[in-house]
Amino acid sequence: MYRLIFLVSIIFFIGCSDTTPKPKVDRSDSLIVIDAGHGGHDTGASCAGLCEKDVVLEIAKKTAKAFKKMGYRVHLTRGDDRFIKLSGRTKIADRKDAKVFISIHANAIANKKRFNIVEGIETYYLQKTRDARSQRIAVKENAAVLQGTDGLSKHVIIDSVLTGPKIIESNKLAIDVQNNIMKSVRKAYPHAKNGRAKPAPFYVLVGASRPSILVEVGYMTNDKERAKLFTPDYQERIAKGIVAGTTRYIDNRKRELGF
Ligand SMILES: [Zn+2]
């Protein structure tokens, strides 16, 4: 009997001592497309010599790595500093038959007096909104595609955003991702501001035939937040939150509809 207990303990010990992270569930059927915003000549927001396109690429790469660790297949729309048209980004998700599309951006405001007041993490899903602030952020992120178009085509472009079967699913994904980013970040930064999940007409999410969100990971224009954004630890926490939120979303959908 004692010999049996001893043997069982040894087996248990060997089992526990194996610390290599192994995905418990087979997730290889799920492909995630991660989109680092901007790139190349399109720097995105720039502040104190630092550019949005660089920080979002770092976070996108860390997010891709964290997804792979969980057993997902991952595709990055850009893995280096290059420009991709906004319209091409969701097309990649369609071509690859992705489960979800996640675009990563960093925020900025124009009013210098409020630079160190406005802060926080926000996750957007595609929908028309009357909220002026969300509209302003969308206009900024849409600039790369709206440049040179006249007023009428701008309205056509924005209106084409508004009908999509995936709005509800994208809304659910946005909530799960936002909640999990906050959980992950607040373990080290308890006062990080929760800007919540919100609707906005982002062009990069147009035409997405799958659940699609845009995460604004923090404000480049806020000194404290910008300093955090460029640390590997903060980037890692954002990445982990995105993966945990997406996993929660996919697992729930799988239970509900065999997603
Ligand atoms: Zn951006």
Short mmCIF file of N, CA and C in Angstrom, two decimals, residues 138-255:
data_model
loop_
_atom_site.label_atom_id
_atom_site.label_comp_id
_atom_site.label_asym_id
_atom_site.label_seq_id
_atom_site.Cartn_x
_atom_site.Cartn_y
_atom_site.Cartn_z
N ALA A 138 -12.76 58.38 -34.47
CA ALA A 138 -12.91 57.65 -35.74
C ALA A 138 -12.38 58.48 -36.91
N VAL A 139 -12.67 59.77 -36.91
CA VAL A 139 -12.21 60.64 -38.01
C VAL A 139 -10.68 60.61 -38.06
N LYS A 140 -10.04 60.66 -36.90
CA LYS A 140 -8.57 60.65 -36.83
C LYS A 140 -8.03 59.32 -37.40
N GLU A 141 -8.62 58.22 -36.97
CA GLU A 141 -8.12 56.91 -37.43
C GLU A 141 -8.49 56.65 -38.89
N ASN A 142 -9.55 57.30 -39.37
CA ASN A 142 -9.97 57.11 -40.75
C ASN A 142 -9.17 57.97 -41.73
N ALA A 143 -8.35 58.89 -41.21
CA ALA A 143 -7.70 59.90 -42.06
C ALA A 143 -6.99 59.29 -43.26
N ALA A 144 -6.33 58.16 -43.07
CA ALA A 144 -5.53 57.56 -44.15
C ALA A 144 -6.39 57.21 -45.36
N VAL A 145 -7.67 56.93 -45.14
CA VAL A 145 -8.51 56.58 -46.28
C VAL A 145 -9.34 57.76 -46.75
N LEU A 146 -9.62 58.69 -45.84
CA LEU A 146 -10.51 59.80 -46.20
C LEU A 146 -9.76 60.96 -46.87
N GLN A 147 -8.43 60.98 -46.78
CA GLN A 147 -7.66 62.06 -47.38
C GLN A 147 -7.95 62.16 -48.87
N GLY A 148 -8.32 63.34 -49.31
CA GLY A 148 -8.50 63.53 -50.75
C GLY A 148 -9.91 63.23 -51.21
N THR A 149 -10.72 62.56 -50.39
CA THR A 149 -12.09 62.32 -50.83
C THR A 149 -12.94 63.54 -50.48
N ASP A 150 -13.94 63.80 -51.31
CA ASP A 150 -14.78 64.97 -51.04
C ASP A 150 -15.82 64.64 -49.97
N GLY A 151 -16.55 65.68 -49.57
CA GLY A 151 -17.51 65.52 -48.47
C GLY A 151 -18.51 64.43 -48.73
N LEU A 152 -19.00 64.36 -49.99
CA LEU A 152 -20.04 63.38 -50.31
C LEU A 152 -19.51 61.96 -50.18
N SER A 153 -18.33 61.69 -50.74
CA SER A 153 -17.83 60.31 -50.65
C SER A 153 -17.52 59.93 -49.21
N LYS A 154 -17.12 60.93 -48.42
CA LYS A 154 -16.88 60.62 -47.00
C LYS A 154 -18.14 60.05 -46.36
N HIS A 155 -19.29 60.69 -46.69
CA HIS A 155 -20.55 60.21 -46.11
C HIS A 155 -20.89 58.82 -46.62
N VAL A 156 -20.61 58.60 -47.91
CA VAL A 156 -20.89 57.28 -48.48
C VAL A 156 -20.05 56.22 -47.77
N ILE A 157 -18.78 56.56 -47.58
CA ILE A 157 -17.88 55.60 -46.91
C ILE A 157 -18.37 55.31 -45.50
N ILE A 158 -18.64 56.37 -44.75
CA ILE A 158 -19.05 56.18 -43.36
C ILE A 158 -20.39 55.44 -43.29
N ASP A 159 -21.32 55.77 -44.21
CA ASP A 159 -22.62 55.09 -44.17
C ASP A 159 -22.49 53.60 -44.51
N SER A 160 -21.53 53.26 -45.36
CA SER A 160 -21.38 51.85 -45.75
C SER A 160 -20.94 51.00 -44.55
N VAL A 161 -20.51 51.70 -43.53
CA VAL A 161 -20.03 51.04 -42.31
C VAL A 161 -21.18 50.45 -41.50
N LEU A 162 -22.37 51.02 -41.70
CA LEU A 162 -23.37 50.86 -40.66
C LEU A 162 -24.22 49.62 -40.74
N THR A 163 -24.17 48.96 -41.86
CA THR A 163 -24.95 47.75 -41.92
C THR A 163 -24.01 46.57 -41.96
N GLY A 164 -24.03 45.80 -40.96
CA GLY A 164 -23.18 44.61 -40.94
C GLY A 164 -23.79 43.61 -40.00
N PRO A 165 -23.80 42.35 -40.39
CA PRO A 165 -24.43 41.35 -39.55
C PRO A 165 -23.62 41.06 -38.28
N LYS A 166 -22.41 41.57 -38.24
CA LYS A 166 -21.53 41.17 -37.15
C LYS A 166 -21.47 42.19 -36.02
N ILE A 167 -22.37 43.17 -36.06
CA ILE A 167 -22.30 44.24 -35.05
C ILE A 167 -22.48 43.69 -33.63
N ILE A 168 -23.47 42.82 -33.44
CA ILE A 168 -23.73 42.30 -32.09
C ILE A 168 -22.56 41.44 -31.62
N GLU A 169 -22.06 40.60 -32.53
CA GLU A 169 -20.93 39.74 -32.16
C GLU A 169 -19.71 40.60 -31.84
N SER A 170 -19.47 41.63 -32.64
CA SER A 170 -18.32 42.51 -32.40
C SER A 170 -18.48 43.25 -31.08
N ASN A 171 -19.71 43.61 -30.75
CA ASN A 171 -20.00 44.27 -29.47
C ASN A 171 -19.62 43.34 -28.30
N LYS A 172 -20.02 42.06 -28.41
CA LYS A 172 -19.70 41.10 -27.34
C LYS A 172 -18.18 40.89 -27.23
N LEU A 173 -17.52 40.77 -28.38
CA LEU A 173 -16.06 40.59 -28.38
C LEU A 173 -15.38 41.80 -27.74
N ALA A 174 -15.87 42.99 -28.08
CA ALA A 174 -15.28 44.23 -27.54
C ALA A 174 -15.40 44.26 -26.01
N ILE A 175 -16.56 43.85 -25.49
CA ILE A 175 -16.77 43.88 -24.03
C ILE A 175 -15.83 42.89 -23.35
N ASP A 176 -15.73 41.66 -23.89
CA ASP A 176 -14.86 40.66 -23.28
C ASP A 176 -13.39 41.09 -23.31
N VAL A 177 -12.97 41.66 -24.44
CA VAL A 177 -11.57 42.08 -24.57
C VAL A 177 -11.28 43.27 -23.64
N GLN A 178 -12.17 44.25 -23.64
CA GLN A 178 -11.97 45.43 -22.78
C GLN A 178 -11.88 45.01 -21.30
N ASN A 179 -12.82 44.17 -20.84
CA ASN A 179 -12.82 43.74 -19.43
C ASN A 179 -11.53 43.03 -19.06
N ASN A 180 -11.07 42.17 -19.96
CA ASN A 180 -9.88 41.37 -19.66
C ASN A 180 -8.59 42.19 -19.75
N ILE A 181 -8.56 43.19 -20.63
CA ILE A 181 -7.38 44.08 -20.66
C ILE A 181 -7.30 44.81 -19.32
N MET A 182 -8.46 45.32 -18.85
CA MET A 182 -8.46 46.08 -17.59
C MET A 182 -8.01 45.19 -16.43
N LYS A 183 -8.50 43.95 -16.40
CA LYS A 183 -8.11 43.02 -15.34
C LYS A 183 -6.60 42.83 -15.34
N SER A 184 -6.05 42.59 -16.52
CA SER A 184 -4.63 42.31 -16.66
C SER A 184 -3.77 43.53 -16.31
N VAL A 185 -4.16 44.70 -16.79
CA VAL A 185 -3.37 45.92 -16.57
C VAL A 185 -3.45 46.35 -15.10
N ARG A 186 -4.65 46.22 -14.51
CA ARG A 186 -4.85 46.74 -13.14
C ARG A 186 -4.12 45.93 -12.07
N LYS A 187 -3.64 44.72 -12.44
CA LYS A 187 -2.84 43.96 -11.47
C LYS A 187 -1.58 44.75 -11.13
N ALA A 188 -1.04 45.50 -12.08
CA ALA A 188 0.16 46.29 -11.83
C ALA A 188 -0.14 47.78 -11.75
N TYR A 189 -1.22 48.21 -12.40
CA TYR A 189 -1.58 49.65 -12.42
C TYR A 189 -3.04 49.77 -11.99
N PRO A 190 -3.28 49.73 -10.66
CA PRO A 190 -4.67 49.68 -10.17
C PRO A 190 -5.53 50.88 -10.57
N HIS A 191 -4.87 52.01 -10.93
CA HIS A 191 -5.67 53.19 -11.26
C HIS A 191 -5.86 53.40 -12.77
N ALA A 192 -5.46 52.41 -13.56
CA ALA A 192 -5.62 52.54 -15.02
C ALA A 192 -7.09 52.82 -15.34
N LYS A 193 -7.33 53.77 -16.24
CA LYS A 193 -8.71 54.19 -16.50
C LYS A 193 -9.39 53.28 -17.53
N ASN A 194 -10.59 52.84 -17.16
CA ASN A 194 -11.38 51.98 -18.04
C ASN A 194 -12.25 52.86 -18.94
N GLY A 195 -11.84 53.01 -20.21
CA GLY A 195 -12.62 53.82 -21.16
C GLY A 195 -13.76 53.04 -21.79
N ARG A 196 -13.87 51.76 -21.45
CA ARG A 196 -15.00 50.88 -21.82
C ARG A 196 -15.08 50.53 -23.32
N ALA A 197 -16.02 49.62 -23.62
CA ALA A 197 -16.28 49.21 -25.01
C ALA A 197 -17.30 50.18 -25.59
N LYS A 198 -17.04 50.67 -26.81
CA LYS A 198 -17.90 51.71 -27.40
C LYS A 198 -18.09 51.49 -28.89
N PRO A 199 -19.20 52.00 -29.43
CA PRO A 199 -19.38 51.93 -30.88
C PRO A 199 -18.71 53.12 -31.56
N ALA A 200 -18.16 52.93 -32.75
CA ALA A 200 -17.63 54.04 -33.55
C ALA A 200 -17.46 53.59 -35.00
N PRO A 201 -17.60 54.54 -35.95
CA PRO A 201 -17.51 54.15 -37.37
C PRO A 201 -16.08 54.13 -37.89
N PHE A 202 -15.28 53.16 -37.49
CA PHE A 202 -13.91 53.05 -37.97
C PHE A 202 -13.87 52.38 -39.34
N TYR A 203 -13.22 53.03 -40.28
CA TYR A 203 -13.17 52.48 -41.63
C TYR A 203 -12.46 51.13 -41.68
N VAL A 204 -11.44 50.96 -40.85
CA VAL A 204 -10.68 49.70 -40.91
C VAL A 204 -11.56 48.49 -40.57
N LEU A 205 -12.69 48.74 -39.88
CA LEU A 205 -13.58 47.64 -39.52
C LEU A 205 -14.68 47.41 -40.57
N VAL A 206 -14.72 48.29 -41.57
CA VAL A 206 -15.76 48.18 -42.61
C VAL A 206 -15.54 46.92 -43.44
N GLY A 207 -16.62 46.31 -43.82
CA GLY A 207 -16.50 45.17 -44.72
C GLY A 207 -16.04 43.92 -44.03
N ALA A 208 -15.86 44.00 -42.73
CA ALA A 208 -15.44 42.81 -42.01
C ALA A 208 -16.62 41.85 -41.93
N SER A 209 -16.43 40.65 -42.41
CA SER A 209 -17.54 39.71 -42.36
C SER A 209 -17.40 38.81 -41.14
N ARG A 210 -16.59 39.26 -40.19
CA ARG A 210 -16.41 38.49 -38.95
C ARG A 210 -16.30 39.48 -37.79
N PRO A 211 -16.45 39.00 -36.55
CA PRO A 211 -16.38 39.92 -35.41
C PRO A 211 -15.06 40.69 -35.42
N SER A 212 -15.17 42.02 -35.35
CA SER A 212 -13.98 42.86 -35.51
C SER A 212 -14.00 44.00 -34.51
N ILE A 213 -12.85 44.24 -33.91
CA ILE A 213 -12.76 45.32 -32.93
C ILE A 213 -11.48 46.13 -33.14
N LEU A 214 -11.48 47.32 -32.54
CA LEU A 214 -10.30 48.18 -32.58
C LEU A 214 -9.97 48.59 -31.14
N VAL A 215 -8.78 48.22 -30.68
CA VAL A 215 -8.39 48.54 -29.30
C VAL A 215 -7.50 49.78 -29.32
N GLU A 216 -7.90 50.80 -28.55
CA GLU A 216 -7.05 51.98 -28.34
C GLU A 216 -6.36 51.75 -27.00
N VAL A 217 -5.07 51.41 -27.05
CA VAL A 217 -4.38 50.89 -25.86
C VAL A 217 -3.99 51.97 -24.83
N GLY A 218 -4.18 53.24 -25.19
CA GLY A 218 -3.84 54.32 -24.26
C GLY A 218 -3.54 55.57 -25.06
N TYR A 219 -3.34 56.68 -24.35
CA TYR A 219 -3.16 57.97 -25.03
C TYR A 219 -1.68 58.36 -25.17
N MET A 220 -1.26 58.55 -26.41
CA MET A 220 0.10 59.01 -26.70
C MET A 220 0.32 60.42 -26.15
N THR A 221 -0.78 61.19 -26.06
CA THR A 221 -0.67 62.59 -25.66
C THR A 221 -0.58 62.77 -24.14
N ASN A 222 -0.79 61.70 -23.39
CA ASN A 222 -0.71 61.78 -21.93
C ASN A 222 0.69 61.29 -21.49
N ASP A 223 1.45 62.17 -20.82
CA ASP A 223 2.85 61.84 -20.49
C ASP A 223 2.98 60.51 -19.74
N LYS A 224 2.17 60.34 -18.70
CA LYS A 224 2.29 59.12 -17.88
C LYS A 224 1.91 57.89 -18.68
N GLU A 225 0.81 58.01 -19.44
CA GLU A 225 0.34 56.85 -20.19
C GLU A 225 1.32 56.49 -21.31
N ARG A 226 1.90 57.52 -21.96
CA ARG A 226 2.87 57.27 -23.03
C ARG A 226 4.09 56.54 -22.47
N ALA A 227 4.54 56.95 -21.29
CA ALA A 227 5.69 56.29 -20.67
C ALA A 227 5.38 54.81 -20.42
N LYS A 228 4.18 54.53 -19.92
CA LYS A 228 3.77 53.12 -19.68
C LYS A 228 3.71 52.34 -20.98
N LEU A 229 3.10 52.97 -21.99
CA LEU A 229 2.88 52.29 -23.28
C LEU A 229 4.16 51.74 -23.89
N PHE A 230 5.28 52.42 -23.63
CA PHE A 230 6.53 51.99 -24.25
C PHE A 230 7.34 51.04 -23.37
N THR A 231 6.73 50.54 -22.28
CA THR A 231 7.44 49.53 -21.47
C THR A 231 6.96 48.14 -21.86
N PRO A 232 7.90 47.16 -21.97
CA PRO A 232 7.51 45.80 -22.33
C PRO A 232 6.48 45.20 -21.37
N ASP A 233 6.56 45.55 -20.07
CA ASP A 233 5.63 44.98 -19.09
C ASP A 233 4.19 45.39 -19.39
N TYR A 234 3.98 46.67 -19.65
CA TYR A 234 2.62 47.17 -19.95
C TYR A 234 2.12 46.54 -21.26
N GLN A 235 3.01 46.48 -22.26
CA GLN A 235 2.65 45.90 -23.56
C GLN A 235 2.22 44.44 -23.38
N GLU A 236 2.98 43.73 -22.53
CA GLU A 236 2.68 42.33 -22.25
C GLU A 236 1.31 42.18 -21.59
N ARG A 237 1.00 43.09 -20.67
CA ARG A 237 -0.29 43.03 -19.97
C ARG A 237 -1.46 43.28 -20.91
N ILE A 238 -1.28 44.22 -21.83
CA ILE A 238 -2.32 44.48 -22.83
C ILE A 238 -2.51 43.20 -23.68
N ALA A 239 -1.39 42.64 -24.13
CA ALA A 239 -1.44 41.45 -24.99
C ALA A 239 -2.19 40.32 -24.28
N LYS A 240 -1.83 40.06 -23.01
CA LYS A 240 -2.48 38.99 -22.25
C LYS A 240 -3.98 39.23 -22.11
N GLY A 241 -4.35 40.49 -21.88
CA GLY A 241 -5.76 40.84 -21.73
C GLY A 241 -6.53 40.59 -23.02
N ILE A 242 -5.92 40.95 -24.16
CA ILE A 242 -6.59 40.74 -25.45
C ILE A 242 -6.81 39.24 -25.67
N VAL A 243 -5.81 38.43 -25.35
CA VAL A 243 -5.92 36.98 -25.56
C VAL A 243 -6.97 36.38 -24.62
N ALA A 244 -6.96 36.80 -23.35
CA ALA A 244 -7.92 36.26 -22.39
C ALA A 244 -9.35 36.63 -22.80
N GLY A 245 -9.55 37.87 -23.23
CA GLY A 245 -10.88 38.33 -23.63
C GLY A 245 -11.38 37.62 -24.87
N THR A 246 -10.49 37.47 -25.85
CA THR A 246 -10.88 36.80 -27.09
C THR A 246 -11.21 35.33 -26.82
N THR A 247 -10.42 34.71 -25.96
CA THR A 247 -10.66 33.30 -25.62
C THR A 247 -12.02 33.14 -24.94
N ARG A 248 -12.31 34.05 -24.03
CA ARG A 248 -13.61 33.99 -23.35
C ARG A 248 -14.75 34.12 -24.38
N TYR A 249 -14.58 35.08 -25.30
CA TYR A 249 -15.60 35.29 -26.34
C TYR A 249 -15.76 34.03 -27.20
N ILE A 250 -14.65 33.48 -27.69
CA ILE A 250 -14.73 32.31 -28.59
C ILE A 250 -15.31 31.10 -27.86
N ASP A 251 -14.90 30.88 -26.62
CA ASP A 251 -15.42 29.74 -25.85
C ASP A 251 -16.93 29.85 -25.63
N ASN A 252 -17.38 31.06 -25.31
CA ASN A 252 -18.83 31.27 -25.12
C ASN A 252 -19.60 31.02 -26.41
N ARG A 253 -19.05 31.53 -27.52
CA ARG A 253 -19.75 31.34 -28.83
C ARG A 253 -19.77 29.86 -29.21
N LYS A 254 -18.66 29.18 -28.89
CA LYS A 254 -18.60 27.74 -29.23
C LYS A 254 -19.69 26.99 -28.49
N ARG A 255 -19.88 27.33 -27.23
CA ARG A 255 -20.94 26.69 -26.43
C ARG A 255 -22.31 27.02 -27.00
#
